Coordinates of C-alpha atoms and ligand atoms in Angstrom, one line a residue:
Chain T
X1 CA 0.0 0.0 0.0
X2 CA 1.1 3.5 -0.8
X3 CA 2.0 6.0 1.9
X4 CA -1.0 7.5 3.6
X5 CA -1.6 11.1 2.7
X6 CA -4.0 11.5 5.6
X7 CA -4.1 9.2 8.6
X8 CA -6.8 9.7 11.3
X9 CA -6.8 7.5 14.3
X10 CA -9.5 7.4 16.9
X11 CA -10.6 11.0 16.5
X12 CA -13.0 12.3 19.0
X13 CA -14.6 15.7 19.3
X14 CA -17.3 16.5 21.8
X15 CA -19.3 19.8 21.9
X16 CA -20.7 19.5 25.4
X17 CA -22.8 16.4 25.3
X18 CA -22.8 16.2 21.6
X19 CA -20.4 13.8 20.1
X20 CA -19.7 15.6 16.9
X21 CA -17.0 13.2 15.9
X22 CA -17.1 9.9 17.7
X23 CA -14.0 7.8 17.4
X24 CA -13.3 8.0 13.7
X25 CA -10.4 6.3 12.0
X26 CA -9.6 6.9 8.4
X27 CA -6.7 6.4 6.0
X28 CA -6.5 8.3 2.7
X29 CA -3.9 7.1 0.3
X30 CA -1.4 9.2 -1.7
X31 CA -3.1 10.1 -4.9
X32 CA -6.6 9.0 -3.8
X33 CA -9.8 10.7 -4.6
X34 CA -11.8 10.3 -1.4
X35 CA -15.4 11.2 -0.9
X36 CA -16.7 12.0 2.6
X37 CA -20.4 11.8 2.4
X38 CA -23.0 12.5 5.0
X39 CA -26.1 14.5 5.9
X40 CA -25.9 17.9 7.4
X41 CA -24.5 17.9 10.9
X42 CA -23.0 14.5 10.5
X43 CA -19.5 15.7 11.5
X44 CA -17.8 16.2 8.1
X45 CA -16.6 19.7 8.7
X46 CA -15.5 18.8 12.2
X47 CA -13.3 16.0 10.8
X48 CA -11.9 18.3 8.1
X49 CA -11.2 21.0 10.7
X50 CA -9.1 18.5 12.6
X51 CA -6.9 17.9 9.6
X52 CA -6.4 21.5 8.7
X53 CA -5.8 22.8 12.2
X54 CA -8.9 24.6 13.0
X55 CA -10.1 22.1 15.7
X56 CA -8.9 21.4 19.2
X57 CA -9.9 17.7 19.3
X58 CA -10.4 15.7 22.4
X59 CA -8.8 12.4 21.5
X60 CA -7.0 10.7 18.7
X61 CA -4.2 11.6 16.2
X62 CA -4.2 13.1 12.8
X63 CA -1.2 12.9 10.4
X64 CA -0.6 14.4 7.1
X65 CA 2.1 12.4 5.2
X66 CA 3.4 11.3 8.6
X67 CA 3.4 14.9 10.1
X68 CA 1.3 15.2 13.2
X69 CA -1.1 18.1 12.7
X70 CA -0.5 19.4 16.2
X71 CA 3.2 18.7 16.8
X72 CA 4.5 19.3 13.3
X73 CA 1.7 21.7 12.3
X74 CA 3.9 23.8 10.0
X75 CA 5.0 20.8 7.9
X76 CA 1.5 19.4 7.8
X77 CA -0.1 22.7 6.7
X78 CA 2.4 23.1 3.8
X79 CA 1.1 20.0 2.2
X80 CA -2.6 20.9 2.4
X81 CA -4.7 23.2 0.2
X82 CA -8.0 23.9 2.0
X83 CA -11.2 25.2 0.6
X84 CA -13.6 26.0 3.4
X85 CA -17.3 25.5 3.4
X86 CA -18.1 29.2 4.1
X87 CA -17.2 31.7 1.5
X88 CA -15.3 34.3 3.5
X89 CA -12.4 36.4 2.4
X90 CA -10.4 39.4 3.5
X91 CA -12.9 42.2 2.6
X92 CA -10.0 44.7 2.1
X93 CA -8.4 42.8 -0.7
X94 CA -9.0 42.4 -4.4
X95 CA -9.4 39.0 -5.9
X96 CA -5.8 39.2 -7.2
X97 CA -4.4 40.3 -3.8
X98 CA -6.3 37.5 -2.0
X99 CA -4.5 35.0 -4.1
X100 CA -1.1 36.8 -3.8
X101 CA -1.3 37.0 0.0
X102 CA -2.3 33.4 0.2
X103 CA 0.7 32.5 -1.9
X104 CA 2.9 34.6 0.4
X105 CA 1.6 32.8 3.5
X106 CA 2.7 29.6 1.8
X107 CA 6.2 30.9 1.1
X108 CA 5.8 31.8 -2.6
X109 CA 7.0 35.1 -4.0
X110 CA 8.1 37.1 -7.0
X111 CA 7.7 35.9 -10.6
X112 CA 6.7 32.4 -9.7
X113 CA 3.8 33.6 -7.5
X114 CA 2.6 36.1 -10.1
X115 CA 2.6 33.5 -12.8
X116 CA 0.8 31.0 -10.7
X117 CA -1.9 33.5 -9.7
X118 CA -2.4 34.6 -13.3
X119 CA -2.8 31.0 -14.4
X120 CA -5.3 30.1 -11.7
X121 CA -7.4 33.3 -12.4
X122 CA -7.5 32.2 -16.0
X123 CA -8.3 28.5 -15.2
X124 CA -11.1 29.5 -12.9
X125 CA -12.5 32.3 -15.0
X126 CA -12.0 35.0 -12.4
X127 CA -9.5 37.1 -14.3
X128 CA -12.1 39.6 -15.3
X129 CA -12.8 40.2 -11.6
X130 CA -9.2 40.5 -10.5
X131 CA -9.6 44.0 -9.1
X132 CA -12.9 43.5 -7.4
X133 CA -13.2 42.8 -3.7
X134 CA -14.9 39.5 -2.9
X135 CA -18.2 41.2 -1.8
X136 CA -18.9 42.0 -5.5
X137 CA -18.6 38.5 -6.6
X138 CA -21.6 36.1 -7.1
X139 CA -21.8 33.0 -5.1
X140 CA -20.4 30.9 -7.9
X141 CA -17.5 33.3 -8.4
X142 CA -16.7 33.2 -4.7
X143 CA -16.5 29.4 -4.9
X144 CA -14.1 29.6 -7.8
X145 CA -11.9 32.0 -5.9
X146 CA -12.1 29.8 -2.9
X147 CA -10.9 26.7 -4.7
X148 CA -8.3 28.7 -6.7
X149 CA -7.0 30.0 -3.4
X150 CA -6.6 26.5 -2.0
X151 CA -4.4 25.6 -5.0
X152 CA -2.1 28.6 -5.2
X153 CA 0.8 26.8 -3.5
X154 CA 0.3 23.6 -5.4
X155 CA -0.4 21.5 -2.4
X156 CA -0.1 17.7 -2.6
X157 CA -3.5 17.3 -0.9
X158 CA -6.6 19.3 -1.8
X159 CA -9.3 19.4 0.8
X160 CA -12.7 20.7 -0.3
X161 CA -15.5 21.1 2.1
X162 CA -18.8 21.1 0.2
X163 CA -17.4 22.7 -3.0
X164 CA -20.7 22.3 -4.8
X165 CA -22.8 24.1 -2.2
X166 CA -24.7 26.9 -3.8
X167 CA -23.0 26.5 -7.2
X168 CA -24.9 26.3 -10.5
X169 CA -25.0 23.1 -12.6
X170 CA -22.5 24.4 -15.2
X171 CA -19.9 25.4 -12.7
X172 CA -20.4 22.2 -10.9
X173 CA -19.6 20.2 -14.0
X174 CA -16.7 22.4 -14.9
X175 CA -15.4 21.9 -11.4
X176 CA -15.8 18.1 -11.6
X177 CA -13.8 18.1 -14.9
X178 CA -11.1 20.2 -13.3
X179 CA -10.9 18.0 -10.2
X180 CA -10.8 14.8 -12.3
X181 CA -7.9 16.2 -14.2
X182 CA -5.7 17.3 -11.3
X183 CA -6.5 14.0 -9.6
X184 CA -5.2 12.2 -12.8
X185 CA -2.1 14.3 -12.5
X186 CA -1.6 12.8 -9.0
X187 CA -3.2 15.1 -6.5
X188 CA -4.8 13.6 -3.4
X189 CA -8.3 15.0 -3.1
X190 CA -10.6 14.8 -0.1
X191 CA -14.0 16.2 -0.8
X192 CA -17.0 16.4 1.5
X193 CA -20.4 16.6 0.0
X194 CA -24.0 15.7 0.5
X195 CA -24.5 15.5 -3.2
X196 CA -24.4 11.7 -3.7
X197 CA -24.1 12.2 -7.5
X198 CA -20.9 14.1 -6.9
X199 CA -19.3 11.3 -4.8
X200 CA -20.5 8.7 -7.3
X201 CA -19.0 10.6 -10.3
X202 CA -15.7 11.5 -8.9
X203 CA -14.5 9.5 -6.0
X204 CA -12.6 6.2 -5.9
X205 CA -13.3 5.5 -2.3
X206 CA -16.2 6.7 -0.1
X207 CA -16.7 7.1 3.6
X208 CA -20.2 7.7 4.8
X209 CA -20.5 9.5 8.1
X210 CA -23.6 9.8 10.2
X211 CA -24.0 11.2 13.6
X212 CA -20.2 11.3 14.2
X213 CA -19.6 7.8 13.1
X214 CA -18.3 6.2 9.9
X215 CA -21.1 3.9 8.9
X216 CA -19.6 2.7 5.6
X217 CA -16.1 2.9 4.2
X218 CA -15.1 1.2 0.9
X219 CA -14.1 1.5 -2.7
X220 CA -17.0 3.0 -4.6
X221 CA -17.5 -0.1 -6.7
X222 CA -17.4 -2.4 -3.7
X223 CA -19.8 -0.3 -1.8
X224 CA -22.2 -0.4 -4.7
X225 CA -21.8 -4.2 -5.0
X226 CA -21.8 -5.1 -1.3
X227 CA -24.5 -2.9 -0.2
X228 CA -26.7 -2.6 -3.2
X229 CA -29.8 -4.7 -3.6
X230 CA -31.5 -5.4 -6.8
X231 CA -35.1 -5.7 -7.4
X232 CA -36.4 -8.1 -10.1
X233 CA -39.9 -7.5 -11.4
X234 CA -41.5 -10.3 -13.3
X235 CA -44.9 -10.1 -15.0
X236 CA -46.5 -13.4 -15.8
X237 CA -49.0 -14.1 -18.5
X238 CA -51.1 -16.1 -16.1
X239 CA -52.5 -14.2 -13.2
X240 CA -51.5 -16.4 -10.3
X241 CA -52.5 -15.8 -6.7
X242 CA -49.9 -17.7 -4.9
X243 CA -46.1 -17.5 -5.2
X244 CA -44.6 -20.4 -7.0
X245 CA -43.1 -22.9 -4.6
X246 CA -39.9 -23.3 -6.4
X247 CA -38.9 -19.6 -5.6
X248 CA -38.8 -20.4 -2.0
X249 CA -35.3 -21.6 -2.1
X250 CA -34.0 -18.1 -3.0
X251 CA -33.1 -16.1 0.1
X252 CA -34.8 -13.1 -1.1
X253 CA -37.8 -10.9 -0.3
X254 CA -40.6 -12.3 -2.4
X255 CA -43.8 -10.5 -3.2
X256 CA -46.8 -11.1 -5.4
X257 CA -49.1 -8.3 -6.3
X258 CA -51.6 -8.2 -9.2
X259 CA -49.8 -11.0 -11.0
X260 CA -46.4 -9.3 -10.7
X261 CA -43.7 -11.1 -8.8
X262 CA -41.0 -8.9 -7.2
X263 CA -37.8 -10.4 -5.9
X264 CA -35.5 -8.3 -3.8
X265 CA -32.1 -9.3 -2.4
X266 CA -28.4 -8.5 -2.6
X267 CA -27.4 -10.9 -5.4
X268 CA -30.8 -11.1 -7.1
X269 CA -29.2 -10.3 -10.5
X270 CA -27.1 -13.3 -10.5
X271 CA -30.1 -15.5 -9.8
X272 CA -32.1 -14.3 -12.7
X273 CA -31.3 -17.4 -15.0
X274 CA -32.2 -19.8 -12.2
X275 CA -35.5 -18.0 -11.4
X276 CA -36.5 -18.0 -15.0
X277 CA -35.8 -21.7 -15.3
X278 CA -37.8 -22.5 -12.2
X279 CA -40.8 -20.5 -13.5
X280 CA -40.5 -22.3 -16.8
X281 CA -40.6 -25.6 -15.1
X282 CA -43.8 -24.7 -13.4
X283 CA -45.2 -23.8 -16.7
X284 CA -45.4 -20.1 -16.1
X285 CA -44.8 -17.8 -19.0
X286 CA -42.9 -14.6 -18.4
X287 CA -44.0 -11.7 -20.4
X288 CA -41.9 -9.0 -18.9
X289 CA -38.8 -8.8 -16.8
X290 CA -37.3 -5.7 -15.2
X291 CA -34.2 -5.4 -13.0
X292 CA -33.8 -2.3 -10.8
X293 CA -30.4 -1.7 -9.3
X294 CA -29.7 0.3 -6.2
X295 CA -27.5 3.3 -6.8
X296 CA -25.3 5.0 -4.2
X297 CA -28.2 7.3 -3.5
X298 CA -30.5 4.6 -2.1
X299 CA -27.6 3.0 -0.3
X300 CA -26.9 6.3 1.4
X301 CA -30.5 6.7 2.4
X302 CA -30.4 3.2 4.0
X303 CA -27.2 4.0 5.9
X304 CA -28.1 7.4 7.1
X305 CA -31.8 7.1 7.3
X306 CA -32.0 10.4 5.6
X307 CA -33.4 11.4 2.4
X308 CA -31.5 14.3 1.0
X309 CA -33.6 17.2 0.0
X310 CA -31.4 17.9 -3.0
X311 CA -30.8 14.4 -4.2
X312 CA -34.2 13.0 -3.4
X313 CA -35.7 14.8 -6.3
Chain Y
X1 CA 11.1 30.2 9.9
X2 CA 8.6 31.2 7.1
X3 CA 10.1 34.6 6.3
X4 CA 8.0 35.1 3.2
X5 CA 4.8 34.3 5.0
X6 CA 5.7 36.5 7.9
X7 CA 6.5 39.3 5.6
X8 CA 3.2 39.0 3.8
X9 CA 1.2 39.1 6.9
X10 CA 3.2 42.1 8.3
X11 CA 2.6 44.0 5.1
X12 CA -1.0 43.1 5.2
X13 CA -1.2 44.5 8.7
X14 CA 0.5 47.8 7.7
X15 CA -1.6 48.2 4.5
X16 CA -4.8 47.6 6.5
X17 CA -4.4 50.8 8.6
X18 CA -2.7 52.8 5.8
X19 CA -5.7 52.3 3.6
X20 CA -8.0 54.1 6.1
X21 CA -5.9 57.0 7.5
X22 CA -9.0 59.0 8.3
X23 CA -9.8 56.4 10.9
X24 CA -6.4 55.3 12.0
X25 CA -3.9 58.2 11.7
X26 CA -5.7 61.5 11.6
X27 CA -7.9 61.4 14.7
X28 CA -5.1 61.3 17.2
X29 CA -3.1 63.9 15.3
X30 CA -6.0 66.3 15.2
X31 CA -7.0 65.9 18.8
X32 CA -3.3 66.3 19.8
X33 CA -2.9 69.4 17.7
X34 CA -5.9 70.9 19.6
X35 CA -4.5 70.0 22.9
X36 CA -1.2 71.5 22.0
X37 CA -2.8 74.6 20.7
X38 CA -5.1 75.2 23.7
X39 CA -3.1 73.8 26.6
X40 CA 0.3 74.6 25.2
X41 CA -0.2 78.0 23.7
X42 CA -3.3 79.5 25.3
X43 CA -3.1 78.2 28.8
X44 CA 0.5 77.0 28.9
X45 CA 1.7 80.6 28.9
X46 CA 0.0 81.1 32.3
X47 CA 1.3 77.8 33.8
X48 CA 4.9 78.7 33.2
X49 CA 7.5 76.0 33.6
X50 CA 7.0 72.5 34.9
X51 CA 10.0 70.3 35.9
X52 CA 12.2 73.1 34.5
X53 CA 10.8 73.1 30.9
X54 CA 7.9 74.9 29.2
X55 CA 4.6 73.3 30.0
X56 CA 4.1 72.4 26.4
X57 CA 7.3 70.4 26.3
X58 CA 6.3 68.7 29.6
X59 CA 3.0 67.3 28.4
X60 CA 3.7 66.5 24.7
X61 CA 5.5 63.3 25.7
X62 CA 2.4 62.4 27.8
X63 CA 0.2 63.1 24.7
X64 CA 2.4 61.0 22.5
X65 CA 2.2 58.2 25.0
X66 CA -1.6 58.4 25.3
X67 CA -2.0 58.1 21.5
X68 CA 0.7 55.5 21.0
X69 CA -1.1 53.4 23.5
X70 CA -4.6 53.8 22.0
X71 CA -3.3 53.4 18.4
X72 CA -1.3 50.3 19.0
X73 CA -4.1 48.8 21.1
X74 CA -6.8 49.5 18.6
X75 CA -4.8 48.4 15.6
X76 CA -4.3 44.8 16.7
X77 CA -7.5 44.5 18.6
X78 CA -9.6 45.6 15.6
X79 CA -7.6 43.8 13.0
X80 CA -7.8 40.5 14.8
X81 CA -11.4 40.9 15.9
X82 CA -12.5 41.8 12.3
X83 CA -10.7 38.7 11.0
X84 CA -12.5 36.6 13.6
X85 CA -15.8 38.3 13.1
X86 CA -15.7 37.9 9.4
X87 CA -14.3 34.5 9.7
X88 CA -11.4 34.7 7.3
X89 CA -8.9 34.2 10.1
X90 CA -8.7 30.6 9.0
X91 CA -6.5 31.9 6.1
X92 CA -3.6 32.5 8.5
X93 CA -4.5 29.7 10.9
X94 CA -4.3 27.0 8.1
X95 CA -1.1 28.5 6.6
X96 CA 2.4 27.3 7.6
X97 CA 3.0 30.2 9.9
X98 CA 4.1 29.6 13.4
X99 CA 2.0 31.2 16.2
X100 CA 5.0 33.3 17.1
X101 CA 5.2 34.6 13.5
X102 CA 1.5 35.4 13.4
X103 CA 1.6 37.3 16.7
X104 CA 4.9 39.1 15.8
X105 CA 3.4 40.2 12.5
X106 CA 0.3 41.7 14.2
X107 CA 2.5 43.4 16.8
X108 CA 4.9 44.9 14.2
X109 CA 2.0 46.3 12.3
X110 CA 0.7 48.0 15.5
X111 CA 4.2 49.2 16.4
X112 CA 4.5 50.9 13.0
X113 CA 1.2 52.6 13.5
X114 CA 2.2 53.7 17.0
X115 CA 5.5 55.1 15.7
X116 CA 3.8 57.0 12.8
X117 CA 1.3 58.5 15.3
X118 CA 4.1 59.4 17.8
X119 CA 6.4 61.0 15.2
X120 CA 3.5 63.0 13.8
X121 CA 2.4 64.4 17.2
X122 CA 6.0 65.4 18.0
X123 CA 6.2 67.0 14.5
X124 CA 3.0 69.0 15.3
X125 CA 4.4 70.2 18.6
X126 CA 7.5 71.4 16.9
X127 CA 5.4 74.2 15.4
X128 CA 4.7 75.5 18.9
X129 CA 7.9 74.9 20.9
X130 CA 11.5 74.3 20.2
X131 CA 11.6 70.6 20.3
X132 CA 14.8 69.0 21.6
X133 CA 15.4 65.4 22.7
X134 CA 17.4 64.4 25.7
X135 CA 18.0 61.0 24.1
X136 CA 16.0 60.3 20.9
X137 CA 17.0 56.6 21.0
X138 CA 15.3 56.3 24.3
X139 CA 12.2 58.0 22.8
X140 CA 12.1 55.4 20.1
X141 CA 12.6 52.7 22.8
X142 CA 9.7 53.8 24.8
X143 CA 7.4 54.2 21.9
X144 CA 8.3 50.8 20.6
X145 CA 8.1 49.0 23.9
X146 CA 4.7 50.6 24.7
X147 CA 3.4 49.6 21.3
X148 CA 4.5 46.0 21.9
X149 CA 2.7 46.0 25.3
X150 CA -0.6 47.4 24.1
X151 CA -0.7 45.7 20.7
X152 CA -0.3 42.4 22.7
X153 CA -3.1 43.4 25.0
X154 CA -5.1 44.4 21.9
X155 CA -4.6 40.9 20.5
X156 CA -5.7 39.3 23.8
X157 CA -8.9 41.5 23.9
X158 CA -9.4 40.8 20.2
X159 CA -9.4 37.1 21.0
X160 CA -11.6 37.4 23.9
X161 CA -14.2 39.8 22.5
X162 CA -17.5 38.6 21.2
X163 CA -18.8 42.0 20.0
X164 CA -17.3 45.2 18.8
X165 CA -18.3 47.0 22.0
X166 CA -16.0 44.8 24.0
X167 CA -13.0 46.3 22.3
X168 CA -14.1 49.8 23.2
X169 CA -14.9 48.8 26.9
X170 CA -11.2 48.4 27.5
X171 CA -10.2 51.8 26.1
X172 CA -13.0 53.7 27.7
X173 CA -12.9 52.2 31.2
X174 CA -9.3 51.3 31.7
X175 CA -6.8 52.7 29.3
X176 CA -8.0 56.3 29.0
X177 CA -8.6 57.0 32.7
X178 CA -5.4 55.4 33.8
X179 CA -3.3 57.2 31.2
X180 CA -4.8 60.6 32.2
X181 CA -4.3 59.9 35.9
X182 CA -0.8 58.6 35.1
X183 CA 0.3 62.2 34.3
X184 CA -0.2 63.1 30.7
X185 CA -0.8 66.7 31.7
X186 CA 0.4 67.0 35.3
X187 CA 3.5 66.2 37.3
X188 CA 3.2 64.2 40.5
X189 CA 4.4 67.3 42.4
X190 CA 1.1 69.0 41.6
X191 CA -0.9 66.3 43.4
X192 CA -2.0 66.1 47.0
X193 CA -0.1 63.6 49.1
X194 CA -2.6 60.7 49.0
X195 CA -2.9 60.9 45.2
X196 CA 0.9 60.8 44.8
X197 CA 0.9 57.3 46.4
X198 CA -1.8 56.0 44.1
X199 CA 0.0 57.4 41.1
X200 CA 3.1 55.3 41.9
X201 CA 0.8 52.2 41.6
X202 CA -0.3 53.2 38.1
X203 CA 1.7 51.3 35.5
X204 CA 1.0 54.1 32.9
X205 CA 2.8 56.6 35.1
X206 CA 6.1 54.7 34.5
X207 CA 5.6 54.7 30.7
X208 CA 4.8 58.3 30.5
X209 CA 7.6 59.2 32.9
X210 CA 10.0 57.1 30.8
X211 CA 9.1 58.8 27.5
X212 CA 9.1 62.2 29.2
X213 CA 12.6 61.6 30.5
X214 CA 13.9 60.8 27.0
X215 CA 12.6 64.2 25.9
X216 CA 13.3 66.6 28.8
X217 CA 16.0 64.7 30.7
X218 CA 14.4 64.7 34.2
X219 CA 12.6 61.9 35.8
X220 CA 10.0 61.8 38.6
X221 CA 10.8 58.3 39.6
X222 CA 13.6 55.7 39.5
X223 CA 14.7 55.2 36.0
X224 CA 15.3 51.5 36.6
X225 CA 11.5 51.2 37.2
X226 CA 10.7 53.2 34.1
X227 CA 12.9 50.8 32.0
X228 CA 12.4 47.6 33.7
X229 CA 8.7 47.7 34.2
X230 CA 7.8 48.2 30.5
X231 CA 10.2 45.5 29.4
X232 CA 8.7 43.1 31.8
X233 CA 5.2 44.0 30.7
X234 CA 6.1 43.6 27.0
X235 CA 7.6 40.2 27.5
X236 CA 4.7 39.1 29.7
X237 CA 1.9 40.2 27.4
X238 CA 3.6 39.2 24.2
X239 CA 4.3 35.7 25.7
X240 CA 0.8 35.4 26.9
X241 CA -0.5 36.2 23.5
X242 CA 1.6 33.7 21.8
X243 CA 0.5 31.1 24.3
X244 CA -3.2 31.9 23.6
X245 CA -2.7 31.5 19.9
X246 CA -0.9 28.2 20.4
X247 CA -3.7 27.0 22.6
X248 CA -6.2 28.2 20.0
X249 CA -8.2 30.3 22.5
X250 CA -11.3 31.4 20.6
X251 CA -9.5 30.5 17.4
X252 CA -10.1 26.8 17.1
X253 CA -13.3 25.2 18.1
Ligands
ADP1 N1 -18.5 25.2 17.3 C1 -19.5 24.3 17.6 N2 -20.1 24.3 18.7 C2 -21.1 23.4 19.0 N3 -21.5 22.5 18.2 C3 -20.9 22.4 17.0 C4 -19.9 23.3 16.6 N4 -19.5 23.0 15.3 C5 -20.3 22.0 15.0 N5 -21.2 21.6 15.9 C6 -22.1 20.5 15.8 O1 -21.4 19.4 15.5 C7 -22.1 18.5 14.6 C8 -21.3 18.3 13.4 O2 -21.1 19.4 12.7 P1 -20.4 19.5 11.3 O3 -19.1 18.8 11.4 O4 -20.3 20.9 10.9 O5 -21.3 18.7 10.3 P2 -21.3 18.6 8.7 O6 -20.2 19.3 8.2 O7 -21.3 17.1 8.4 O8 -22.6 19.2 8.3 C9 -23.4 19.3 14.4 O9 -24.4 18.7 15.2 C10 -23.1 20.7 14.7 O10 -24.3 21.4 15.1
MG2 MG1 -20.1 20.9 6.9

């Protein structure tokens, strides 16, 4: 296994009685695109804040490429580019100066810094606003500035806390393309979101957090395979009123309603051939067959018990 | 040491107050000019000499001290509080800057503002009296050390405050009364016996006395106290500020 970019062990953070983060352990590999998914208030931002140095946590340890974020905080911070959930900037500074100062804080200067800032302003389409203060920018433009700012010092790790919040569809898709590209170029990316589609599109591995605990953590494909159930819907020519006996041997949820058999279980798909054979043996003719697969969305709802107002549409 | 980052933050601090001189530089200069005009020229003529110098020369160092104190305090208190209030302080807290570098950058910004204000008040007074310095290096020393003390206190209050009013509380109820009682306009000699005793307990008295000594060359108290005490206060408050930043007091959740 490659060196861990981020290593979190037994992280605990309480706010009074509230366990905002309740014993979380998480390894994110070098070059990985990791999606941290969970409903509002799950503890995503609290976890992120522990990594970037904005949280006094109660227990556990957090390391960034082996650097403890408390003891070796300078080394750890050099490696991270962080885009906060809230869009707040120095109100005295122009867009351009915001980026220049950010570079300065991260030990960049002169020509190199100027060139980097120019490039980012072009890449993110904020060049035309370079002399405006951030208050004059639209929500989408602020988000672009926010992410550009995280990238000024070319960090090895990019941490984005809800980058798609309040962003229109076009920008979101542009952003996804951009992130995919820099990920291919080798950047480690940690992204929190409550847009399931976002995690499904971009991330290689996904952690689902709910009420301060990680409730699922796996490669995206695995998670889909392991947790997803399939639903097979079979319409028969003959309107039967009792489930065929032969289907009893499948360990699935069986249902019969108005002549339609529904079969729901984890590996239903792989059983289709057998099921059809059994029905045929009983002399039942199938006129329609439909297989519905779970997506990440429905898995997520099952794990968190929450239907997301944005994704549930 | 992240020199580039430290420099960037220091420049940011200086540019912040330079951008708004009507709020940061001009008010103390205007009020001081009025004091000098009224107390120095109109009234001062009737007061005669104090501590062997014209009254105007006696109180100008006090006036400088008063304004260096409030300027350096306000500069770091407001700068830090606004960063916290508008929540962009995370920019510097997530950057590879040590807590010492962060505090030092704030303090240097405030020291520069304190020095500009101090120099300008001395410059204004030069129109009304022949201004000579007993030891100009000591003058610089007292202005700098005072700025360090009060910008550190400003940072502590800036961390502690939850609203803008909290920042003013400190100036209105503590700094201004104690500075005036510490002898901006009067010498201890002018006071009744029981007030003299109290004055010696007022830390601002030693700062004013020290700066005044650097200008007129006479001191109302032991010079050792006037040197040692400010140095001790500066180290104490600066150290406390760095400690609070390191602990993340009201900075990290
Ligand atoms: N500073 C704070 N004081 C008290 N409670 C907090 C604070 N910050 C976050 N919380 C609580 O901790 C929980 C987790 O919050 P957060 O990590 O922001 O969730 P998410 O980012 O997943 O939406 C929430 O219940 C939130 O209300
Ligand atoms: Mg959040």
